[in-house]
PDB file of C-alpha atoms in Angstrom:
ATOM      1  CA  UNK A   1      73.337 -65.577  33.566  1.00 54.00           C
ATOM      2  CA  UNK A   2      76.350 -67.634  33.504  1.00 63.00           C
ATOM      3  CA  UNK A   3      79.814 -65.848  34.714  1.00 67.00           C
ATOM      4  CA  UNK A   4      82.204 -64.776  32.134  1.00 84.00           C
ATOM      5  CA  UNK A   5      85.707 -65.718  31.865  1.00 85.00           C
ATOM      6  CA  UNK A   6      86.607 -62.343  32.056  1.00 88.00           C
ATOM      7  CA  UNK A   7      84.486 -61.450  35.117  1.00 90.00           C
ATOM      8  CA  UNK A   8      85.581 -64.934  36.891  1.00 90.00           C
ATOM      9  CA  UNK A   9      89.495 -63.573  36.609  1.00 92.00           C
ATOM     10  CA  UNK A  10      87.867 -60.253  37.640  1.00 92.00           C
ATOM     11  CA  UNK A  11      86.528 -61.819  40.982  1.00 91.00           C
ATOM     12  CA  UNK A  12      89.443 -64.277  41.116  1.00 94.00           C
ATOM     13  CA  UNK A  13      91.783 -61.592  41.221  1.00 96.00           C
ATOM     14  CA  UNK A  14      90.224 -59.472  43.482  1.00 94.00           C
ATOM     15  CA  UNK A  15      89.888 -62.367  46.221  1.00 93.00           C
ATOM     16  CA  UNK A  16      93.196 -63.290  45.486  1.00 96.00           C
ATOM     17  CA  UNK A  17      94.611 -59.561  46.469  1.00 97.00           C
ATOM     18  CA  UNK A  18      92.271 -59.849  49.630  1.00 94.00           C
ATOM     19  CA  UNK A  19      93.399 -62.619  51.262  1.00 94.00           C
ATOM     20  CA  UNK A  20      96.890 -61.760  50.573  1.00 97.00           C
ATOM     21  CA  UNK A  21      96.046 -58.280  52.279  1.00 96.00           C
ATOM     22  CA  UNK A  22      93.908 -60.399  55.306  1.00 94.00           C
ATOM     23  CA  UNK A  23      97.202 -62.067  55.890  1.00 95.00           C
ATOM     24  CA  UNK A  24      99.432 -59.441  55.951  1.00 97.00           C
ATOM     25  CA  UNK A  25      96.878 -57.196  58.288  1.00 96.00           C
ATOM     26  CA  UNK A  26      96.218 -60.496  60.778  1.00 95.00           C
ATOM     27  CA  UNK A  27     100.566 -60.701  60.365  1.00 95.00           C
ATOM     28  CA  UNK A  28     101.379 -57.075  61.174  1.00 96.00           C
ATOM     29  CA  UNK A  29      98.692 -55.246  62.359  1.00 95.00           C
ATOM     30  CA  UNK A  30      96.548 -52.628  59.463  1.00 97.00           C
ATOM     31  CA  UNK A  31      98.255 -49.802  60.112  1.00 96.00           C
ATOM     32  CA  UNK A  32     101.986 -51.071  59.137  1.00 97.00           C
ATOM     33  CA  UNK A  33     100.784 -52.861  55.938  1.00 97.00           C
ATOM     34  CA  UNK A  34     100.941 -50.321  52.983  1.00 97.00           C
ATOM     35  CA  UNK A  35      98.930 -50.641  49.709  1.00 97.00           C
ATOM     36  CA  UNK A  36     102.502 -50.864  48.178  1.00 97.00           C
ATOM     37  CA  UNK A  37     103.360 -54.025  50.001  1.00 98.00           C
ATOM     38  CA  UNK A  38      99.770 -55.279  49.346  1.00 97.00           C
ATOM     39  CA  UNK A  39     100.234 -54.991  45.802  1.00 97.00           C
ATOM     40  CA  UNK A  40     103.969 -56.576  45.826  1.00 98.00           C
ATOM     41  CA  UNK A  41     102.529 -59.551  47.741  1.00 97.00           C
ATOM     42  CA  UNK A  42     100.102 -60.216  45.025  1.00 97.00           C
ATOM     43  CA  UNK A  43     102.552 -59.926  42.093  1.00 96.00           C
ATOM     44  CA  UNK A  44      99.975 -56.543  40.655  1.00 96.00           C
ATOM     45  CA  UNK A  45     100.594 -52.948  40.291  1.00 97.00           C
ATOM     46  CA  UNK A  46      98.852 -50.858  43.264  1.00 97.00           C
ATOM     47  CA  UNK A  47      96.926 -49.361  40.504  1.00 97.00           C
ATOM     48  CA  UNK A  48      95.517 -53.023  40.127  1.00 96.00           C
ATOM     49  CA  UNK A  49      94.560 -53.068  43.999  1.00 97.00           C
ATOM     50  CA  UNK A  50      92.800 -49.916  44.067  1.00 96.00           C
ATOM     51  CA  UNK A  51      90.801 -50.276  41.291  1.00 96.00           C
ATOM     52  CA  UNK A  52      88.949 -53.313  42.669  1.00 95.00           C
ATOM     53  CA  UNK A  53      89.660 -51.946  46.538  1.00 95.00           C
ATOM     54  CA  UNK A  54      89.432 -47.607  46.575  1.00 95.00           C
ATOM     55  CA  UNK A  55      90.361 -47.717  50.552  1.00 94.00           C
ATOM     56  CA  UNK A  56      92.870 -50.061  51.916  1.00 95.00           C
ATOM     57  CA  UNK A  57      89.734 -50.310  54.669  1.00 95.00           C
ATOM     58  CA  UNK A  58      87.859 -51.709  52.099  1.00 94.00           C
ATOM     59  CA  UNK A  59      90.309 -54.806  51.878  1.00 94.00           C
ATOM     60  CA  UNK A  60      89.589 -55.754  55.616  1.00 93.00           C
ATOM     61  CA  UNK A  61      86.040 -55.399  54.896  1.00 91.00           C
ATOM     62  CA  UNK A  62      85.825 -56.819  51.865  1.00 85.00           C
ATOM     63  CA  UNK A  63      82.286 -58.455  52.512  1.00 77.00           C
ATOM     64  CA  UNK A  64      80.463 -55.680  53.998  1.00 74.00           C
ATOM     65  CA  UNK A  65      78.165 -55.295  51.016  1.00 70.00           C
ATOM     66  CA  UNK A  66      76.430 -58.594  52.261  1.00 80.00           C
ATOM     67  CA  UNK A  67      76.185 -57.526  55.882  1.00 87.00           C
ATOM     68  CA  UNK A  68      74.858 -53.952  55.298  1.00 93.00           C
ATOM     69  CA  UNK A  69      72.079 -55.465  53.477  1.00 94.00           C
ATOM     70  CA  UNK A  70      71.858 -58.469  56.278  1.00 95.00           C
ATOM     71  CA  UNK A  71      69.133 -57.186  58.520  1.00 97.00           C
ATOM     72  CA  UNK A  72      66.910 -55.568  55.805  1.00 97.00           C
ATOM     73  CA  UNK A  73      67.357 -59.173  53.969  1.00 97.00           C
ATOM     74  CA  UNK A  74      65.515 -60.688  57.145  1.00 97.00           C
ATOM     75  CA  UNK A  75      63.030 -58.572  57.754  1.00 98.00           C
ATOM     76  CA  UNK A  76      62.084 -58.876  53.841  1.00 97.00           C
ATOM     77  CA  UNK A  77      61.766 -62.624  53.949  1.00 97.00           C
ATOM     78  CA  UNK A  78      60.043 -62.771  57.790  1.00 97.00           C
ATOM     79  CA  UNK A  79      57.484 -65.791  57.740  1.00 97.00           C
ATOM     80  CA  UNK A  80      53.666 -65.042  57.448  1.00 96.00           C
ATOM     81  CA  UNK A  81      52.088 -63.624  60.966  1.00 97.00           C
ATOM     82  CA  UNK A  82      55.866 -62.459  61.890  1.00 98.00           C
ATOM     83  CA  UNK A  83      57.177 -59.479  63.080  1.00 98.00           C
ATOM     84  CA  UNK A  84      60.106 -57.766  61.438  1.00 98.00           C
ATOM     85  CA  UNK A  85      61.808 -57.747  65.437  1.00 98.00           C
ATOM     86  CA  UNK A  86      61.286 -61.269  65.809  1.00 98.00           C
ATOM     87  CA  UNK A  87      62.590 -62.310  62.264  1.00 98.00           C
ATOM     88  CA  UNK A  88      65.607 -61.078  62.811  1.00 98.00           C
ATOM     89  CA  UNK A  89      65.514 -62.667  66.275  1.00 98.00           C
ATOM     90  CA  UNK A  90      64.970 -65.967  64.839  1.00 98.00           C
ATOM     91  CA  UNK A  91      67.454 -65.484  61.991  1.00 98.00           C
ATOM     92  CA  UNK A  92      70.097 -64.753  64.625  1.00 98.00           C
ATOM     93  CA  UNK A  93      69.378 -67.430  67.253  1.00 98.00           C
ATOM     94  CA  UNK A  94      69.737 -69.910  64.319  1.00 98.00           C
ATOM     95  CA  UNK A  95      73.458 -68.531  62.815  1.00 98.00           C
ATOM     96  CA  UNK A  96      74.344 -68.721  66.675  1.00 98.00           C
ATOM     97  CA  UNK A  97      73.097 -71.929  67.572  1.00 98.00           C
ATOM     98  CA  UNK A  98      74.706 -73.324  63.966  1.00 98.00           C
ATOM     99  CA  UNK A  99      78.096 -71.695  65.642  1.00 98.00           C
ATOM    100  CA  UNK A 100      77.996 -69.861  62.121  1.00 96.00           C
ATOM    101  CA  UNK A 101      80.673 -68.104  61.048  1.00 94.00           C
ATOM    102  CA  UNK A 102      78.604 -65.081  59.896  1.00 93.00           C
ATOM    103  CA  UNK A 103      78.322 -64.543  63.650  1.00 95.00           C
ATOM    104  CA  UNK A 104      82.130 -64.646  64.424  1.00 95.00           C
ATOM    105  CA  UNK A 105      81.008 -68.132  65.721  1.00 97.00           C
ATOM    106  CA  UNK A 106      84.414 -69.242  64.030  1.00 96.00           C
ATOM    107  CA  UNK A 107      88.209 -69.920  64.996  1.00 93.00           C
ATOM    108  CA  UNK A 108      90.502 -67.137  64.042  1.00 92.00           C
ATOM    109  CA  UNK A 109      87.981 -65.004  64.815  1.00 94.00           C
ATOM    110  CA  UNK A 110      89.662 -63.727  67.718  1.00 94.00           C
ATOM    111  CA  UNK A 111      92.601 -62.144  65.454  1.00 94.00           C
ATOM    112  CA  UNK A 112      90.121 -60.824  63.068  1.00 92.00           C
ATOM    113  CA  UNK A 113      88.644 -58.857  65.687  1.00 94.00           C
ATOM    114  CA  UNK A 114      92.437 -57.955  67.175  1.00 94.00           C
ATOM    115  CA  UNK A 115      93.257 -56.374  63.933  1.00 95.00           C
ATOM    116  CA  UNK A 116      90.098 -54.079  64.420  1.00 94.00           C
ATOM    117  CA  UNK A 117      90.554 -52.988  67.697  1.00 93.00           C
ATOM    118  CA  UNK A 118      94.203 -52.134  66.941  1.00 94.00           C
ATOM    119  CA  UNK A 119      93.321 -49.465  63.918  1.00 96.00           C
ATOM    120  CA  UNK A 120      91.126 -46.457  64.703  1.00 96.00           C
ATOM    121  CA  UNK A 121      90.411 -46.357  61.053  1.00 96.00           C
ATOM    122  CA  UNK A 122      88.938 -49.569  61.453  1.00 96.00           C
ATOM    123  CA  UNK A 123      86.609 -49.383  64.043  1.00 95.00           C
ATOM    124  CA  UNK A 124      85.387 -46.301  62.156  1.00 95.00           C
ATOM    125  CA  UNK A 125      84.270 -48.096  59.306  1.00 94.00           C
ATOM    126  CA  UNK A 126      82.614 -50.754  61.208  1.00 93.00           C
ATOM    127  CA  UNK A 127      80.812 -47.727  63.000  1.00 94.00           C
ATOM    128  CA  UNK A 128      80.189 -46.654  59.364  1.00 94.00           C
ATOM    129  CA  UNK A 129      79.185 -50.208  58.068  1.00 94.00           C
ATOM    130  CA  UNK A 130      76.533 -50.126  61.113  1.00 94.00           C
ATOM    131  CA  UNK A 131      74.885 -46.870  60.196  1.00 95.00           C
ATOM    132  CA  UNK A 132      74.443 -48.175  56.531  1.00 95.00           C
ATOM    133  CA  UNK A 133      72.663 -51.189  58.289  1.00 96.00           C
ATOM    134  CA  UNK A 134      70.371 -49.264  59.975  1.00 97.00           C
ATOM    135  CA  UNK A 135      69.541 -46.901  57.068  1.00 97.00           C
ATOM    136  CA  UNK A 136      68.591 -50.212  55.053  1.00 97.00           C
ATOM    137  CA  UNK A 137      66.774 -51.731  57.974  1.00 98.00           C
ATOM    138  CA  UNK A 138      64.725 -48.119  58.195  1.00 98.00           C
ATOM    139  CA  UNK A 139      64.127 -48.376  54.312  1.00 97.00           C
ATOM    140  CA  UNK A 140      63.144 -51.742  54.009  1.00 98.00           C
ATOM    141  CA  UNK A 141      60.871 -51.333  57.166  1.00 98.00           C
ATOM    142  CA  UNK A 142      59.060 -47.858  55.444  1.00 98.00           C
ATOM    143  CA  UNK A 143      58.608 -49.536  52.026  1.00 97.00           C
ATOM    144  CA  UNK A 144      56.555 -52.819  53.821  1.00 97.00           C
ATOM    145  CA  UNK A 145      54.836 -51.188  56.249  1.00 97.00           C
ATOM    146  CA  UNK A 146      54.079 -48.208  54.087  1.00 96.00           C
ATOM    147  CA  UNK A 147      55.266 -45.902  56.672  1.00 97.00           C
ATOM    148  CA  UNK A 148      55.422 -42.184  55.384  1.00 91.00           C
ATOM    149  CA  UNK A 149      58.052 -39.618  55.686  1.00 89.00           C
ATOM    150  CA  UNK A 150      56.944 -38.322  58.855  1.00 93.00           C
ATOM    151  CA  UNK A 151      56.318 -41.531  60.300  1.00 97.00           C
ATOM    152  CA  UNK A 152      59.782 -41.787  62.837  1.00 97.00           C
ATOM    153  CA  UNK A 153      58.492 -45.990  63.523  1.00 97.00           C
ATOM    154  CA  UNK A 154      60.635 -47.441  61.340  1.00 98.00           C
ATOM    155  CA  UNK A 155      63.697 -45.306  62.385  1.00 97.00           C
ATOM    156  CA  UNK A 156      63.147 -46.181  65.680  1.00 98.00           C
ATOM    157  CA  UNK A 157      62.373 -49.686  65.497  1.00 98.00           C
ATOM    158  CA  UNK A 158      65.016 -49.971  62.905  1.00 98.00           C
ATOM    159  CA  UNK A 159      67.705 -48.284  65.826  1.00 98.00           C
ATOM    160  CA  UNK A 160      66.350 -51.217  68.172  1.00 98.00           C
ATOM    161  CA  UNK A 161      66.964 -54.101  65.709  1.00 98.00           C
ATOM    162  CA  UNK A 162      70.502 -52.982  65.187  1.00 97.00           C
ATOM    163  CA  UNK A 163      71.106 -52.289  68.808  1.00 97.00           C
ATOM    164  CA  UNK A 164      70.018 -56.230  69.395  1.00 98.00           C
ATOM    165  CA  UNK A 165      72.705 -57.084  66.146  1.00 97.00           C
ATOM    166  CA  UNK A 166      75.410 -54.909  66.862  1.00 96.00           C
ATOM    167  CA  UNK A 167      75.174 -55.670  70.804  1.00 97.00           C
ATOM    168  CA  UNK A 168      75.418 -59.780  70.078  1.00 98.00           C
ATOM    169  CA  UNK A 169      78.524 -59.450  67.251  1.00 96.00           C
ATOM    170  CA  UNK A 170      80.079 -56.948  69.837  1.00 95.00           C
ATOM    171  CA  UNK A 171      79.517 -59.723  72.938  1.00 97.00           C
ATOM    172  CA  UNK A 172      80.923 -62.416  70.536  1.00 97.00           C
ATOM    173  CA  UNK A 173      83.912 -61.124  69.379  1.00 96.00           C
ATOM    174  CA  UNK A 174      84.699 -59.564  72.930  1.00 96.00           C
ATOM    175  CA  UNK A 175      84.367 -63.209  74.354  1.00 97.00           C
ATOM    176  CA  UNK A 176      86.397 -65.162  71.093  1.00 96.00           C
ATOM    177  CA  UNK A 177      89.163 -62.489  72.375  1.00 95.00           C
ATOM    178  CA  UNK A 178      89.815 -64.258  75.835  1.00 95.00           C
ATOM    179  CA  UNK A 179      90.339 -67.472  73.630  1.00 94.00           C
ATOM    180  CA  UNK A 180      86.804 -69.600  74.473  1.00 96.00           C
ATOM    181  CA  UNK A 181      86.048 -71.771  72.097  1.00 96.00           C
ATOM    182  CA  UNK A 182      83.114 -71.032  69.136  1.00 97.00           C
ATOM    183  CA  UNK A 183      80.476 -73.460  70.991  1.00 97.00           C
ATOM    184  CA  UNK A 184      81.216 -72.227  74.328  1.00 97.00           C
ATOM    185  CA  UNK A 185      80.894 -68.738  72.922  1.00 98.00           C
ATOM    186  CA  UNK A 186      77.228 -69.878  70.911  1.00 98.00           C
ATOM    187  CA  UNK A 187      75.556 -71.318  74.360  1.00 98.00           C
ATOM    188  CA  UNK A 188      76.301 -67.833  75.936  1.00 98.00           C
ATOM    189  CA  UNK A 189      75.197 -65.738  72.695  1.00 98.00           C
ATOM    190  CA  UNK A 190      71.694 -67.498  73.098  1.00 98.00           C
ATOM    191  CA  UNK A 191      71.458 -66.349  76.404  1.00 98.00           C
ATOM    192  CA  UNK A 192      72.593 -62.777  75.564  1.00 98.00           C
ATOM    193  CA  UNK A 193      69.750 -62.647  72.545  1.00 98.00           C
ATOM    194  CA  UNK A 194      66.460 -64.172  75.017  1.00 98.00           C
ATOM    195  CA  UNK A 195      67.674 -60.915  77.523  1.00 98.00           C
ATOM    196  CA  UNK A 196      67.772 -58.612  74.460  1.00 98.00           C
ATOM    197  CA  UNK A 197      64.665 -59.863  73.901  1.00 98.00           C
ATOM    198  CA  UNK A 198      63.241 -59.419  76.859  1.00 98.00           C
ATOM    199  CA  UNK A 199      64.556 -55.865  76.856  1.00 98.00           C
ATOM    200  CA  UNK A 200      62.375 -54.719  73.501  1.00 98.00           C
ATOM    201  CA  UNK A 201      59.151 -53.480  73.982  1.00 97.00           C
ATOM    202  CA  UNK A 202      55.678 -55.148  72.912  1.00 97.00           C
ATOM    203  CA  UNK A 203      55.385 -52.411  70.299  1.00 97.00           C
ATOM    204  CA  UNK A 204      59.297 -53.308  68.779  1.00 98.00           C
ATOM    205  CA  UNK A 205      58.228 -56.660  69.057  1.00 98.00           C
ATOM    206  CA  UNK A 206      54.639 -56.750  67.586  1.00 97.00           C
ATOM    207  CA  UNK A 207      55.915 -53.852  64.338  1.00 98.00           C
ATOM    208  CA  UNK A 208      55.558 -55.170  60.599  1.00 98.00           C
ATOM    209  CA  UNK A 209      53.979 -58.378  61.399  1.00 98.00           C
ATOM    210  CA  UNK A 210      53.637 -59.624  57.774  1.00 97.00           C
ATOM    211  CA  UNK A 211      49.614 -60.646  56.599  1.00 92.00           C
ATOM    212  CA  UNK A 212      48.584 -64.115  57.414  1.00 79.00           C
ATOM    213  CA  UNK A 213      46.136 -63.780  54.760  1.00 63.00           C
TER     214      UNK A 213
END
């Protein structure tokens, strides 16, 4: 269905007060901005900015829907005679070797990850946004193999997966920190992912191989 006007100001507004927030936070560092100064910034009330953002963590992350549903989303659409493991291989090796910004493969990346590493609250939620990855991951993985309840595969393959994902985005943004540029930092990343590889077991590697048929 077509977007409304009144749900296009809706999602207008609410980008609007992020990236007024992102600037302040990249600015100042998280923990000096307020919600009050947020709000001022954007010309609203900060009843206006936490009805679209209920944490002020939630306007740092304000895309995190998209990547706790990331890895799940590959392992759904993995090609016929293709493991869930190597889907999400292959999904990653091309954002990296595209030097794709979903990968912090981007400049001003390095400040992004600054900010984080400056606010306990922040690396918190990014612990938080991880777990919600892997409990997607785990469903997505019962629901195609079929796995039952006491069936612990697809929590453990799941935990491998997002060791592989988290281990990469942590490598990148620790290496866009000493200032090397995006394709400098993508060459390396492929490197880092054929090790990981190389690291998961045949069993990982050969789980939820979708039907040829």
């Amino acid at each position: 269905m077509a977007e409304g006007l009144r749900e296009r100001k809706k999602r207008q507004t609410r980008q609007y007060i992020s990236d007024v927030a992102t600037g302040l936070f990249l600015a100042k560092g998280f923990d000096a901005v307020t919600i009050a100064e947020i709000a001022a910034a954007s010309d609203v009330s900060v009843n206006t900015v936490y009805n679209y953002f209920p944490a002020k963590e939630d306007l740092f992350f304000d895309r995190s829907a998209g990547v706790v549903d990331l890895l799940a989303r590959h392992v759904r659409g993995r090609d016929k005679g293709e493991s869930a493991a190597l889907a999400v291989l292959r999904e990653l090796r091309a954002d990296v070797e595209a030097v794709s910004p979903r990968v912090g493969l981007m400049e001003g990346y390095d400040s992004f990850m600054k900010v984080v590493h400056g606010a306990h609250t922040l690396r918190s939620r990014l612990w938080y946004i991880q777990q919600e990855s892997l409990e997607n991951l785990e469903k997505a993985l019962r629901e195609e193999t079929g796995a039952g309840p006491g069936d612990d595969l697809p929590e453990l393959v799941a935990g491998q997966i997002v060791w592989v994902h988290s281990t990469l985005m942590a490598w990148i943004g620790r290496e866009m920190v000493k200032g090397r540029a995006p394709a400098e930092v993508s060459r390396g990343a492929l490197v880092l992912l054929d090790e990981a590889e190389g690291l998961l077991s045949e069993k990982v590697l050969n789980y939820a191989v979708r039907d040829a048929g």
